[in-house]
XYZ file of C-alpha atoms in Angstrom:
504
model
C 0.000 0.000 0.000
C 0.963 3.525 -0.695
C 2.262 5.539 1.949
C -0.359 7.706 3.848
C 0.275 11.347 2.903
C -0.925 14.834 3.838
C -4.101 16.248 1.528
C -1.425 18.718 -0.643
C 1.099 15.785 -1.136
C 1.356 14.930 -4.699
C 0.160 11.212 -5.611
C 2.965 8.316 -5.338
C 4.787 8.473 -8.853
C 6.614 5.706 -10.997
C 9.772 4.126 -9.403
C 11.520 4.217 -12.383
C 11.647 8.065 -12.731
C 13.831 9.327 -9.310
C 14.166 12.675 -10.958
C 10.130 13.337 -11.038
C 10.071 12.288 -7.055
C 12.139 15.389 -6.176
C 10.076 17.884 -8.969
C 7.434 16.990 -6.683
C 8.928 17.493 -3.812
C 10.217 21.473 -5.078
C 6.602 23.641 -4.155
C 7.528 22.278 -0.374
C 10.663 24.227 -0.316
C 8.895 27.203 0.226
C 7.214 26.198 3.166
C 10.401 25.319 5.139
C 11.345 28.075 7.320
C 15.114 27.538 7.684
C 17.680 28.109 4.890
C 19.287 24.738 6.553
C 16.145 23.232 5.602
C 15.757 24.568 1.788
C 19.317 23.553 1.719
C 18.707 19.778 2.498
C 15.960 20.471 -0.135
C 18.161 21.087 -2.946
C 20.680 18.709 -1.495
C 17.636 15.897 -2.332
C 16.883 17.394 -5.844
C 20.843 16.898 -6.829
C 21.149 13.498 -4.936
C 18.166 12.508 -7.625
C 19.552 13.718 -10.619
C 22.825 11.859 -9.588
C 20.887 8.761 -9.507
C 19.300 9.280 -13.113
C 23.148 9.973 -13.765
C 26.068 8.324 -11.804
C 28.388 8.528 -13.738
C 28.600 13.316 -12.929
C 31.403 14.449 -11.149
C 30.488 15.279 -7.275
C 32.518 17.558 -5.051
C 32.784 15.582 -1.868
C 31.822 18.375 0.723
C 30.398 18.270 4.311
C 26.437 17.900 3.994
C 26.482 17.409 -0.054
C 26.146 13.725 -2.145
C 28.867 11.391 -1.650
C 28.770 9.084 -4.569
C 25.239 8.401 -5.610
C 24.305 6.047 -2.383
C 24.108 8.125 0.699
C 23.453 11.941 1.655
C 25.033 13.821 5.295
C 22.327 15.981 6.017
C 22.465 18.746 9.228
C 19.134 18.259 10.856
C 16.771 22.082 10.840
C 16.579 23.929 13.761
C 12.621 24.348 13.775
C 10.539 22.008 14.558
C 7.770 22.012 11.792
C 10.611 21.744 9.345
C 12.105 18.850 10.514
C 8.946 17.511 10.305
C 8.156 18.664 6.472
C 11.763 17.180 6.051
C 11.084 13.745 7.454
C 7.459 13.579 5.672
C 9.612 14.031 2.243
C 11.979 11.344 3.090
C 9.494 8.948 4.204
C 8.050 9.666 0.966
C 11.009 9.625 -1.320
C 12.257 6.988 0.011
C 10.030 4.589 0.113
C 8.454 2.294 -2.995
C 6.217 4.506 -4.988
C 4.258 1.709 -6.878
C 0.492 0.244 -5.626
C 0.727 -2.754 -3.635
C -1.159 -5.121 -5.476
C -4.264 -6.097 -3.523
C -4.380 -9.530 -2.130
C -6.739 -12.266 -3.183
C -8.182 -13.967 -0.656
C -7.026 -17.604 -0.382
C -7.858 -20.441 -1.348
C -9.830 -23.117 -0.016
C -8.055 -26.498 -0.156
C -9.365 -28.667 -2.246
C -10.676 -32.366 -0.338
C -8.083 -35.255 -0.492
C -9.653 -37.856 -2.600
C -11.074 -40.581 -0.782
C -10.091 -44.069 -1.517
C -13.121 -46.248 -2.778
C -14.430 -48.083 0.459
C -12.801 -45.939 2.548
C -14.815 -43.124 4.686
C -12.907 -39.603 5.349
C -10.668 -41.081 8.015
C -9.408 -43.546 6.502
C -11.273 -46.562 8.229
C -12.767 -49.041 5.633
C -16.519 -47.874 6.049
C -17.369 -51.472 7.135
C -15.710 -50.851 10.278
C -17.960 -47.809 11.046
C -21.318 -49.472 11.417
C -23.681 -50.711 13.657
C -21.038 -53.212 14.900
C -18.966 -50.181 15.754
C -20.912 -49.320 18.728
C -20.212 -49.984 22.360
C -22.058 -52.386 24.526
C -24.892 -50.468 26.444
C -25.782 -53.801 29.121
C -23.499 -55.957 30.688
C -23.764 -60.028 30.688
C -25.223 -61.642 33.996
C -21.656 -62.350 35.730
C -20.688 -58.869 34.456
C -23.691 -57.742 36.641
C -22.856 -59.727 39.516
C -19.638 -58.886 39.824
C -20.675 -54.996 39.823
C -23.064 -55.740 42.635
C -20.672 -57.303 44.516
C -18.428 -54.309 44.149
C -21.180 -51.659 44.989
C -21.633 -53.746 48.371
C -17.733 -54.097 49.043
C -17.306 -50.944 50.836
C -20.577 -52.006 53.414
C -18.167 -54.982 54.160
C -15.499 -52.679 55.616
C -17.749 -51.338 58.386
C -18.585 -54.981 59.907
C -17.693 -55.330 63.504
C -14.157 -56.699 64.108
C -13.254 -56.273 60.422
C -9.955 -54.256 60.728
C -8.338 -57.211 63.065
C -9.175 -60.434 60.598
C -6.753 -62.778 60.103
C -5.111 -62.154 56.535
C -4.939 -65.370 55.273
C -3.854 -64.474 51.837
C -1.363 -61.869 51.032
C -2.318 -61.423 47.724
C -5.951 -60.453 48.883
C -4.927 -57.484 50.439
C -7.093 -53.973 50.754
C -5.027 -50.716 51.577
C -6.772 -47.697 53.052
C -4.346 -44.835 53.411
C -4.794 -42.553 56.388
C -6.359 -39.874 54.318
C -8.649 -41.394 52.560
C -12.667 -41.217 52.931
C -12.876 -44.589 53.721
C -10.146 -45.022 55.806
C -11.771 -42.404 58.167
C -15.035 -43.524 58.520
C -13.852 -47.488 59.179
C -11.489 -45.717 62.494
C -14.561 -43.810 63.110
C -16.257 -46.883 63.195
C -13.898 -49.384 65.177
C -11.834 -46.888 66.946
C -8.344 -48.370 64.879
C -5.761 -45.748 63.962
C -2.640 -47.863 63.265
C -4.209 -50.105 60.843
C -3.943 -49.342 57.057
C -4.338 -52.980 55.762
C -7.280 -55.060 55.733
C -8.442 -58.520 54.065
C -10.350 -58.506 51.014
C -14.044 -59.318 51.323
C -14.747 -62.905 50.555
C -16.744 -61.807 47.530
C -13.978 -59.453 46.058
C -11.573 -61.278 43.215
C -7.720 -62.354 44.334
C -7.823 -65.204 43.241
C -6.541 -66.698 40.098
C -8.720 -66.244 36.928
C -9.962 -69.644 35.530
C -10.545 -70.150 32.033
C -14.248 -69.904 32.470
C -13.780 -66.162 33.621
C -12.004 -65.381 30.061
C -13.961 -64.539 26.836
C -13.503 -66.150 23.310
C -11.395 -63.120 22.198
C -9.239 -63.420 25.439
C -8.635 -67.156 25.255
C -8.015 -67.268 21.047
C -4.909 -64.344 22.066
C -3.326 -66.379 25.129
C -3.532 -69.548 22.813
C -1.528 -67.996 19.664
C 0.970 -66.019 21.756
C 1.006 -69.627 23.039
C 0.623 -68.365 26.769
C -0.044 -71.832 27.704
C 2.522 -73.597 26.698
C 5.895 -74.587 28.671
C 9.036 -75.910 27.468
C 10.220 -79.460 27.910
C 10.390 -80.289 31.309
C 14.494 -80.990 31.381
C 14.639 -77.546 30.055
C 12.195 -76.022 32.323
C 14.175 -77.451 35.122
C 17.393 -75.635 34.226
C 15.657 -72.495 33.763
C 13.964 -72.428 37.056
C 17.477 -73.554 38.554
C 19.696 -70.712 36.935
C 16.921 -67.744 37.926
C 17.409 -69.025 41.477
C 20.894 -69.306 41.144
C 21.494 -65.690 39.132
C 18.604 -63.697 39.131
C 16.921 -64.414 42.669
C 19.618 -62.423 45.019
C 19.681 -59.678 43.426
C 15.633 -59.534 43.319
C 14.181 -62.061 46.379
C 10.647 -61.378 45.741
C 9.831 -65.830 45.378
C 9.618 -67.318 48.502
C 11.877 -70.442 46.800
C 10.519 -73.268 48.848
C 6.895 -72.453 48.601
C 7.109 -71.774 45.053
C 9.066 -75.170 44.686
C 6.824 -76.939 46.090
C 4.054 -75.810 44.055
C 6.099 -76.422 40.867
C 6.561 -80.150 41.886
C 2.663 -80.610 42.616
C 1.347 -80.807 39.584
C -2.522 -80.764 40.989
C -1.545 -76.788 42.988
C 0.821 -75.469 40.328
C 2.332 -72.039 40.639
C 0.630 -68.725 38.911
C 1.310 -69.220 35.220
C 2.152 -65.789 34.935
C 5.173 -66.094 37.356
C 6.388 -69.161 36.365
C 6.659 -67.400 32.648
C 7.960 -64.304 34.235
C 10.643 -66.718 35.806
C 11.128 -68.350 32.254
C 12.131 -65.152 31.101
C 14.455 -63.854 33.841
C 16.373 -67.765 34.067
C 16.542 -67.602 29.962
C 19.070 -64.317 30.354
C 21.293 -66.218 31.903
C 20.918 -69.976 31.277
C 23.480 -71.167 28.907
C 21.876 -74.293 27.271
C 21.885 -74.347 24.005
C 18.775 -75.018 22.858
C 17.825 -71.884 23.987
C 20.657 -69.616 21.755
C 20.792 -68.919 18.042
C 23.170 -68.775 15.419
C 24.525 -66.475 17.297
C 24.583 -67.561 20.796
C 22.172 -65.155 21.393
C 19.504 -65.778 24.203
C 17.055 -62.818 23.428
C 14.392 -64.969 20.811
C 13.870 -67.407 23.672
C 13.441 -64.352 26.335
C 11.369 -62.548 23.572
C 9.116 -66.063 23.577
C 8.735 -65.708 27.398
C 8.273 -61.880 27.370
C 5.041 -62.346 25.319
C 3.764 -65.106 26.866
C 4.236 -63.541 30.288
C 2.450 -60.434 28.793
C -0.363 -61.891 27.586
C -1.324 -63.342 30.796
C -0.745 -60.128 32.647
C -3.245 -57.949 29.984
C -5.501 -60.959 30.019
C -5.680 -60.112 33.950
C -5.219 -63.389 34.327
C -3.733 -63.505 37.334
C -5.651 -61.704 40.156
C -3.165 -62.547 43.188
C -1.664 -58.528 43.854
C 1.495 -60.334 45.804
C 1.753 -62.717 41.802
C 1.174 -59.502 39.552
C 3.614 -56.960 41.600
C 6.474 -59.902 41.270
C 6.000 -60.776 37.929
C 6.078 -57.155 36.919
C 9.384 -56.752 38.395
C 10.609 -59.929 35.873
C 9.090 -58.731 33.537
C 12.145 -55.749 33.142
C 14.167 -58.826 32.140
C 13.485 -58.177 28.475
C 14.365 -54.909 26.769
C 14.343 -54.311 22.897
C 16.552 -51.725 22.849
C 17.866 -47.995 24.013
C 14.635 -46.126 22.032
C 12.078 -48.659 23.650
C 10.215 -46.957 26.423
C 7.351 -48.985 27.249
C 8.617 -51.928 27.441
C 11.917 -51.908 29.394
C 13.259 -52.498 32.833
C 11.972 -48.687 33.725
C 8.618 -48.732 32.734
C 8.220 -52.460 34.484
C 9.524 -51.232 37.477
C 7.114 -48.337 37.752
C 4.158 -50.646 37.100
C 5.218 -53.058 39.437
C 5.951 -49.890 42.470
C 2.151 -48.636 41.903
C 0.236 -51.598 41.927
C 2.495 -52.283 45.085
C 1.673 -48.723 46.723
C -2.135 -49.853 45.883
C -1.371 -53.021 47.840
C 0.185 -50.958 50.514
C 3.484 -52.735 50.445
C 5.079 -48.997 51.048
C 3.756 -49.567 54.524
C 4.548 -51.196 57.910
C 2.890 -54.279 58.523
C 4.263 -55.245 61.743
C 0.742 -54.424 62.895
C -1.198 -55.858 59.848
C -2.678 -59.373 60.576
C -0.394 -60.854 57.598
C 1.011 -63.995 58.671
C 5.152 -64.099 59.724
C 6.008 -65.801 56.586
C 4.328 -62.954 53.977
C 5.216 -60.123 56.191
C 9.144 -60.727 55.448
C 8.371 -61.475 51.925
C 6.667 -58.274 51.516
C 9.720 -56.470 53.230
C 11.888 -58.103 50.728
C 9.533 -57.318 47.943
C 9.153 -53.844 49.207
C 12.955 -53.186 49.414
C 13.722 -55.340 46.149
C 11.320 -52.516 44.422
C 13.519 -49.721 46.347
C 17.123 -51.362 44.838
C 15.749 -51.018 40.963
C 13.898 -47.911 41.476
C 17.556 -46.187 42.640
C 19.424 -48.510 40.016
C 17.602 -48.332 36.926
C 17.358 -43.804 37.771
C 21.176 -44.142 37.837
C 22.070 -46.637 35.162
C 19.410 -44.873 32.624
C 19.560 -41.084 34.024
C 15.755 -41.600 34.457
C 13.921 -39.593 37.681
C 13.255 -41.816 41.394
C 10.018 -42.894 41.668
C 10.068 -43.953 45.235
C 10.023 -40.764 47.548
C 11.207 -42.487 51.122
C 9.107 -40.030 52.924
C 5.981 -41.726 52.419
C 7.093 -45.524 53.346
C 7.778 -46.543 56.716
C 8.876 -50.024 56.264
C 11.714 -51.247 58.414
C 14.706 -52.025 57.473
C 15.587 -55.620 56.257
C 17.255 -58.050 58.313
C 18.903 -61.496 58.083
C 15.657 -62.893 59.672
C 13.804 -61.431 56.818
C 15.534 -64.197 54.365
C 14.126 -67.265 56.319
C 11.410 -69.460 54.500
C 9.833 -70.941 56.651
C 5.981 -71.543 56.927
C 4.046 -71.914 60.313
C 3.645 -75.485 60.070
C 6.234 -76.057 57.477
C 10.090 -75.939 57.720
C 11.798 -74.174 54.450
C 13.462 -76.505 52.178
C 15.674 -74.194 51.306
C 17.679 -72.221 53.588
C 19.159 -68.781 52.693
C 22.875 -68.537 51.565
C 24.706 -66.150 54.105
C 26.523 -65.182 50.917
C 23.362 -63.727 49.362
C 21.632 -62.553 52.112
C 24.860 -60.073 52.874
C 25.123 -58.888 49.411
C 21.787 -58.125 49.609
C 21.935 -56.307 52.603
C 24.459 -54.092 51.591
C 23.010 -54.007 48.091
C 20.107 -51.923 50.062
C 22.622 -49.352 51.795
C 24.680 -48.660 48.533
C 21.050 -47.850 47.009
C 20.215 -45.508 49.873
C 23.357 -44.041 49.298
C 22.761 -43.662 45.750
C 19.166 -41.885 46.061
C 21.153 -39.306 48.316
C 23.659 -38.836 45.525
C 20.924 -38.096 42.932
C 19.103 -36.151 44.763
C 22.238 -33.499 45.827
C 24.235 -34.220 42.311
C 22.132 -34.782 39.644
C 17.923 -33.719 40.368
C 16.577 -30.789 38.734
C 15.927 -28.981 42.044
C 20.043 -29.695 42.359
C 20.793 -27.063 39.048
C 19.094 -24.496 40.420
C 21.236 -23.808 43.585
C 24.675 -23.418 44.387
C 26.791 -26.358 44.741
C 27.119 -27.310 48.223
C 30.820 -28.384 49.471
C 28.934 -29.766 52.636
C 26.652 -32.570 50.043
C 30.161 -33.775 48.160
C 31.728 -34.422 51.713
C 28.377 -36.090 53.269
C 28.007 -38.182 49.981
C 31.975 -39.550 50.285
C 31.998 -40.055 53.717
C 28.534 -42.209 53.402
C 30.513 -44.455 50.620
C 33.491 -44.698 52.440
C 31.863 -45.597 55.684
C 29.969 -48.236 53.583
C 33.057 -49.910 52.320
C 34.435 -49.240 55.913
C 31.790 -51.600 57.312
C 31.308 -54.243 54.272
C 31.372 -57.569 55.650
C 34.216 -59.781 54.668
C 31.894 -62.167 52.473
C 30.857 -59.537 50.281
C 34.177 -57.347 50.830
C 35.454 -57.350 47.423
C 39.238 -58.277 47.054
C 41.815 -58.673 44.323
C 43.330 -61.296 45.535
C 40.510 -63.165 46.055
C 37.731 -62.620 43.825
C 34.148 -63.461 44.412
C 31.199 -62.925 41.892
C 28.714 -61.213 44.360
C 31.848 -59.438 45.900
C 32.657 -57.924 42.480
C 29.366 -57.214 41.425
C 28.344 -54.778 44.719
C 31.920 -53.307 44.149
C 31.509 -52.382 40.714
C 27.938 -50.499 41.873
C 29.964 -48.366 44.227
């Protein structure tokens, strides 16, 4: 557009004819007050008739044309004509042709739409009648619902909060703030309680195949969910995840789960005896489980699905089951850009379904029997060792914030097996039970390390001489106190010994 001008300023001229732009600016010359100012005029007309000719001669003086590209000019003493002065440069200066009006754009013309295809790209099959969601549930659908609209009446029952927990996977946490939580200590007067059994007509128990749809049962039976190697193989599997994987993760109580996998009428959960598969198969070394490349990850990939399948079928309904085959589950990675299936993301699911258990908590006070209250310590704590591992080995953020658990601290009595009527077949190795122990510490150590070293919060304040000193005398007191069975030496070296060294 054209440059808005006062009423007696001539029209915008051609851009091609400089020489006409200062003719028009000439009857203005009059109206500037200053000889300064009519100065600069004529200063302007000769700068334009250097510019229709640049090849004349030019006197290079104070406040005249140098060359044909740039004027000195003194600025005028009075006001208005520094004003007339800076309408006529605005104006001779600036592109003197119409801006050519703008048409209006466009609409964009539709993408053509594939034949049998709607607008989204769905084959229009697929958005029919059979599209549409299920408006009434089937009678067990219905049943169940009814029994979970009547589960919260079951809380309120006289004497509820101090039943015997008979099974630790059937578990209900109230946390001190919520609704319910209040009105059951309004109700029975209990303030240190937080876990409670599981009404009788709540699930926790293991899903039968009668519980599973069609759909369901056709996926578990081609990802082949069912299915179990050859016993001989099975065997050695089981064997090396005991062996390898179990001390630096004791979340199976080894001679109940034994015991189970040699009674062939009370088998183990299928999903944690795939989940054990899985973890035994990264670091069994028979080879009918390797490649062509003596590569174990297509047998753990096997495993990994199988295992998965279960766990989205919900086929497993035991919380204590779910929360350690999740943690097995981080066995199998596909690689450094996976995110949703790696040892992170399985550790995180396996944490929160634990916090919904309330594993986070005490349960020295819970009616849990002897047996399941040091397996949930050790499952607690096992969930505390990858949470600060995986945040340092991966630079991922801690999940567990310390602050909000209050379990105790694990012991050497914590390892022992044994049931109330039955004596553990297998007994704990000192060996593993120490690295364990100090596995634990080194982790503590570690969250303290992140949190002072390498958090967000930690960039936005000064470095602290105080945190460096506090984290180094931590590690060195920990190596100071290392028992001798776990005391890594170079003169005489121990697996478990090396591998807690080579964390600190």
């Amino acid at each position: 557009m054209a440059p808005v001008l006062p009423r007696a300023w001539p029209a915008p001229c051609d851009r091609g004819r400089p020489n006409k732009l200062a003719n028009h600016a000439t009857p203005w010359v009059g109206s500037l007050r200053c000889c300064q100012s009519r100065g600069a005029m004529h200063q302007l007309r000769g700068l334009f008739d250097r510019v229709q000719d640049p090849y004349a001669e030019t006197q290079e003086e104070p406040n005249q044309v140098k060359g044909n590209k740039r004027v000195c000019l003194g600025l005028p003493s009075h006001r208005r004509c520094r004003t007339i002065l800076t309408m006529m440069l605005r104006f001779l200066f600036t592109r003197g042709e119409e801006a050519e009006p703008k048409s209006p754009p466009s609409k964009p013309e539709p993408l053509p739409v594939e034949s049998g295809k709607d607008a989204f790209g769905y084959q229009r099959s697929r958005m029919a009648v059979d599209g549409m969601p299920v408006t009434s549930l089937t009678e067990s659908q219905a049943a169940q619902q009814a029994s979970h609209n009547t589960m919260y009446a079951q809380f309120m029952k006289p004497k509820f909060a101090r039943a015997p927990i008979k099974e630790a996977g059937r578990v209900a946490y109230l946390g001190e703030s919520s609704n319910l939580s209040l009105l059951v200590q309004d109700r029975h007067g209990t303030t240190d309680v937080v876990h409670y059994p599981l009404p009788p007509n709540m699930g926790g128990t293991p899903a039968r195949l009668t519980d599973l749809d069609s759909l369901e049962l056709d996926i578990l039976h081609q990802r082949g969910a069912f299915l179990l190697p050859p016993k001989p193989l099975c065997d050695e599997l089981v064997e090396a995840y005991f062996k390898w994987v179990a001390p630096v993760v004791p979340i199976v109580n080894r001679s109940r789960f034994m015991r189970q996998y040699r009674d062939p009428k009370n088998p183990p959960s299928l999903l944690l005896l795939q989940a054990i598969l899985l973890a035994g198969s990264r670091v069994c070394t028979n080879p009918q489980l390797m490649d062509a490349n003596g590569s174990t990850t297509p047998a753990a990939m096997t495993f990994y699905k199988r295992a998965k399948a279960l766990y989205d079928a919900n086929y497993e309904d035991d919380r204590v089951t779910i929360v350690q085959a999740l943690v097995l589950l981080g066995w199998y990675w596909e690689g450094p850009e996976d995110v949703t299936k790696n040892v992170f993301y399985w550790t995180r699911v396996a944490t929160v379904v634990a916090q919904g258990s309330g594993m986070h908590r005490s349960v020295e006070s819970s009616q849990l029997t002897k047996p399941d209250k040091r397996l949930w310590k050790r499952i607690w704590w096992t969930l505390f060792t990858r949470d600060r591992s995986v945040a340092v080995a991966l630079g991922r953020p801690i999940g567990i914030n310390t602050d909000d658990s209050d379990v105790g601290m694990l012991t050497e009595d914590d390892f022992i097996e044994d049931e109330i009527d039955i004596a553990a077949e297998y007994q704990p190795d000192p060996v593993h039970v120490q690295f364990f122990l100090q596995y634990v510490k080194l982790c503590e150590i570690m969250g303290l390390v992140l949190s002072q070293q390498y958090s967000v919060a930690s960039k936005s304040r000064r470095m602290n001489a105080m945190d460096l000193t506090h984290s180094d005398m931590a590690l060195a007191d920990w190596l100071q106190n290392c028992p001798k069975e776990v005391c890594w030496q170079r003169q005489r070296h121990h697996f478990w010994a090396a591998l807690l060294h080579a964390n600190y």
